[in-house]
């Protein structure tokens, strides 16, 4: 055996000894485990704040709306302009304070001024910056208005929660277990028709359960859940399209297993804005929940 061969054998032996001495790394927790763990924290927080209502719910909604706006700026590449983020976040925060005291009209004026400010301050992509600010403001106002109804606000808000969560869970389970044709491969390659149908069916089941619990008539809640499930899934696809447009995978990594607030709440934002719009048309400013549930 030549010297080079002897050296190679020695190196291999040393490498094997080092590998044996180093304990194997523990595998990282699966994405599903992280998603479940995050849900165990976030779901009680959302339900608790929603049930309490008033300033508690408005405070949570306002913090989330600020986060949605700032994440949107990161996605579209405008976070580098500090004045745009500061002006928008400040406007959303002040509007939240106004909402906490029932001053919805003042909040809308503040947000309108905020829209003018962020659009003027944007260094580029002003339309995208404005769209992100409107998106965050719509999420904030809609969430507050649905809960603002003192008689049916809680039940209406929980209906939206249940539909969105059931659509997400049902879609995830059905998509993973069944697979099949893609729903919108150019926008979101992982979503399938099986997942969309599974999420739709799960949302109907959740609405039926909420109706049996006394939240409203079965037919009305099933019809509303069907529409909200579709709207929620479209909101999910819309957010995916924005991220794909700017080559971004996750809006942030603030929520383990879920990505960012935009990633987690895209379906909720679409659903709550639609729900608030329907409730406002039918029940007025102080009866959004009734307008949504009572038909």
XYZ file of C-alpha atoms in Angstrom:
295
model
C 0.000 0.000 0.000
C 1.393 3.409 -0.977
C 1.779 6.325 1.415
C -1.086 8.317 -0.099
C -3.400 5.319 0.390
C -2.240 4.950 4.000
C -2.992 8.623 4.661
C -6.433 8.281 3.125
C -7.252 5.331 5.359
C -6.040 7.285 8.393
C -8.176 10.294 7.479
C -11.213 8.074 7.057
C -10.622 6.472 10.439
C -10.247 9.840 12.131
C -13.425 11.111 10.493
C -15.350 8.047 11.639
C -14.103 8.549 15.210
C -15.175 12.205 15.196
C -18.594 11.334 13.813
C -19.064 8.678 16.486
C -18.033 11.110 19.231
C -20.478 13.800 18.134
C -24.066 12.965 19.100
C -26.562 13.162 16.253
C -28.502 16.395 16.025
C -32.088 16.279 17.087
C -34.481 16.827 14.224
C -36.213 20.188 14.193
C -39.890 20.151 15.107
C -42.129 19.635 12.105
C -44.013 22.526 10.595
C -47.299 20.956 11.707
C -46.163 20.802 15.341
C -45.105 24.456 15.209
C -48.427 25.441 13.651
C -50.364 23.627 16.361
C -48.244 25.164 19.123
C -48.767 28.666 17.709
C -52.500 28.052 17.410
C -52.712 26.957 21.052
C -51.446 30.412 22.001
C -53.112 32.605 19.384
C -56.605 31.119 19.362
C -57.293 31.640 23.102
C -55.791 35.135 22.838
C -58.074 36.072 19.941
C -61.179 34.533 21.505
C -60.477 36.058 24.916
C -59.960 39.549 23.532
C -62.997 39.216 21.268
C -65.198 38.039 24.122
C -64.048 40.886 26.368
C -64.536 43.392 23.565
C -64.103 47.104 24.143
C -60.578 48.390 24.567
C -59.043 44.907 24.854
C -60.269 43.779 21.452
C -59.555 47.154 19.860
C -56.013 47.172 21.261
C -55.279 43.710 19.833
C -56.786 44.646 16.479
C -54.772 47.867 16.341
C -51.463 46.158 17.094
C -52.179 43.547 14.440
C -53.180 46.200 11.886
C -49.909 48.057 12.458
C -48.063 44.775 11.958
C -49.958 44.050 8.733
C -49.016 47.451 7.323
C -45.335 47.155 8.236
C -45.107 43.630 6.836
C -46.737 44.821 3.611
C -44.035 47.468 3.288
C -41.387 44.754 3.672
C -43.029 42.584 1.028
C -43.226 45.380 -1.572
C -39.729 46.642 -0.749
C -40.673 50.008 0.756
C -39.717 49.360 4.392
C -36.447 51.230 3.848
C -38.323 54.561 3.933
C -38.750 55.028 7.672
C -41.123 57.975 7.380
C -43.635 55.894 5.412
C -43.732 53.189 8.057
C -43.845 55.668 10.938
C -46.614 57.811 9.464
C -48.788 54.826 8.592
C -48.273 53.042 11.903
C -49.024 56.246 13.818
C -52.237 56.829 11.863
C -53.431 53.268 12.482
C -52.582 53.553 16.186
C -54.397 56.878 16.631
C -57.402 55.515 14.756
C -57.414 52.544 17.100
C -57.512 54.856 20.115
C -60.454 56.694 18.563
C -62.267 53.401 17.951
C -61.686 52.355 21.568
C -63.732 55.394 22.631
C -66.417 54.820 20.020
C -65.260 57.668 17.764
C -65.519 55.736 14.496
C -66.038 58.838 12.374
C -62.924 60.505 13.807
C -60.962 57.299 13.214
C -61.950 57.330 9.550
C -60.774 60.929 9.189
C -57.430 60.023 10.792
C -57.004 57.073 8.441
C -57.872 59.211 5.415
C -55.164 61.692 6.429
C -52.794 58.790 7.001
C -53.434 57.517 3.481
C -52.542 60.909 2.044
C -49.386 61.038 4.168
C -48.017 57.589 3.311
C -48.746 58.062 -0.378
C -46.919 61.391 -0.404
C -43.964 60.084 1.607
C -43.440 56.888 -0.410
C -40.159 56.903 -2.278
C -41.505 54.543 -4.928
C -44.342 52.115 -5.619
C -46.822 54.561 -4.160
C -49.805 52.563 -5.371
C -48.559 49.477 -3.519
C -47.867 51.460 -0.352
C -51.351 52.972 -0.492
C -52.872 49.530 -1.100
C -51.089 48.117 1.943
C -52.270 50.960 4.143
C -55.875 50.546 2.969
C -55.582 46.799 3.566
C -54.463 47.301 7.178
C -57.067 50.018 7.803
C -59.860 47.848 6.401
C -58.824 44.988 8.681
C -58.802 47.311 11.694
C -62.135 49.038 11.046
C -63.970 45.870 10.003
C -62.831 43.965 13.077
C -63.897 46.802 15.364
C -67.262 47.353 13.642
C -68.330 43.707 13.801
C -67.615 43.573 17.543
C -69.065 47.077 18.069
C -72.569 45.563 18.007
C -73.333 44.993 21.697
C -75.998 42.344 21.094
C -74.688 40.138 18.283
C -71.120 41.336 17.792
C -69.515 38.477 19.712
C -71.479 35.767 17.890
C -70.862 37.367 14.502
C -67.146 37.684 15.146
C -66.879 34.066 16.269
C -68.706 32.983 13.109
C -65.989 34.644 11.035
C -63.301 33.043 13.204
C -64.824 29.584 12.865
C -65.274 29.814 9.106
C -61.721 31.034 8.499
C -60.125 28.532 10.884
C -62.203 25.645 9.548
C -61.337 26.610 5.965
C -57.633 26.666 6.834
C -57.651 23.389 8.758
C -59.968 21.563 6.376
C -57.983 22.777 3.389
C -54.675 21.753 4.964
C -55.882 18.253 5.872
C -57.674 17.574 2.596
C -54.883 19.021 0.498
C -52.212 16.959 2.235
C -54.170 13.705 2.362
C -55.854 13.812 -1.052
C -53.710 16.054 -3.224
C -54.741 16.123 -6.859
C -55.064 18.985 -9.353
C -53.682 22.361 -8.365
C -56.084 25.210 -7.648
C -53.925 28.093 -8.892
C -50.416 26.789 -9.652
C -49.089 30.121 -10.900
C -50.098 31.886 -7.696
C -49.847 29.227 -4.980
C -48.374 25.905 -6.176
C -49.248 24.024 -2.971
C -53.005 24.662 -3.013
C -55.249 22.019 -4.565
C -58.905 21.744 -5.504
C -59.249 19.016 -2.906
C -57.984 21.423 -0.262
C -60.365 24.159 -1.389
C -63.348 21.799 -1.289
C -62.248 20.333 2.044
C -61.954 23.796 3.550
C -65.360 24.753 2.188
C -66.994 21.655 3.681
C -65.279 22.186 7.025
C -66.526 25.781 7.189
C -70.107 24.618 6.656
C -69.730 22.093 9.456
C -68.352 24.792 11.770
C -71.218 27.148 10.934
C -73.760 24.389 11.546
C -72.242 23.747 14.955
C -72.345 27.456 15.799
C -75.989 27.596 14.757
C -76.835 24.647 17.010
C -75.124 26.558 19.824
C -77.691 29.320 19.378
C -75.838 31.821 17.219
C -78.488 32.039 14.509
C -80.662 30.238 11.994
C -79.101 27.204 10.343
C -79.863 28.156 6.743
C -78.665 31.748 7.188
C -75.417 30.724 8.856
C -74.725 28.023 6.281
C -75.260 30.490 3.452
C -73.051 33.097 5.108
C -70.367 30.507 5.874
C -70.349 29.345 2.261
C -69.720 32.863 0.996
C -67.194 33.717 3.706
C -65.240 30.513 3.046
C -64.891 31.381 -0.631
C -63.951 34.973 0.204
C -61.410 33.739 2.756
C -59.749 31.437 0.247
C -59.674 34.191 -2.356
C -58.015 36.451 0.214
C -55.394 33.773 0.769
C -54.722 33.534 -2.960
C -54.598 37.315 -3.277
C -51.912 37.628 -0.622
C -49.972 34.802 -2.285
C -50.161 36.663 -5.593
C -48.693 39.799 -4.006
C -45.817 37.847 -2.479
C -45.145 36.067 -5.766
C -45.193 39.411 -7.569
C -42.336 40.610 -5.364
C -40.526 37.254 -5.033
C -41.207 36.855 -1.293
C -41.950 33.500 0.351
C -43.065 34.656 3.819
C -44.085 38.158 4.877
C -42.017 37.654 8.068
C -41.198 34.947 10.614
C -43.012 36.379 13.612
C -45.359 33.375 14.018
C -43.610 29.968 14.243
C -44.835 27.605 11.541
C -47.002 30.251 9.910
C -44.659 32.990 8.735
C -45.932 36.504 9.273
C -49.184 38.226 10.119
C -50.010 38.631 6.439
C -49.471 34.903 5.905
C -51.671 33.958 8.846
C -54.436 36.559 8.524
C -54.920 36.920 4.764
C -58.094 34.830 4.803
C -59.389 36.502 7.959
C -58.902 40.016 6.584
C -60.846 39.227 3.430
C -63.621 37.509 5.387
C -63.991 40.137 8.130
C -64.048 43.018 5.624
C -66.746 41.277 3.590
C -68.702 40.412 6.743
C -68.517 44.003 8.003
C -69.656 45.320 4.634
C -72.715 43.029 4.579
C -73.518 43.724 8.219
C -73.154 47.476 7.767
C -75.512 47.516 4.801
C -78.153 45.515 6.653
C -77.748 46.628 10.255
C -76.167 50.070 10.245
C -73.112 51.280 12.140
C -74.167 49.943 15.534
C -75.816 46.761 14.232
C -73.194 45.113 12.026
C -73.362 41.844 13.951
C -77.164 41.720 13.709
C -77.004 42.516 10.031
C -74.702 39.571 9.544
C -76.574 36.978 11.603
C -80.266 37.923 11.548
C -81.986 37.369 8.212
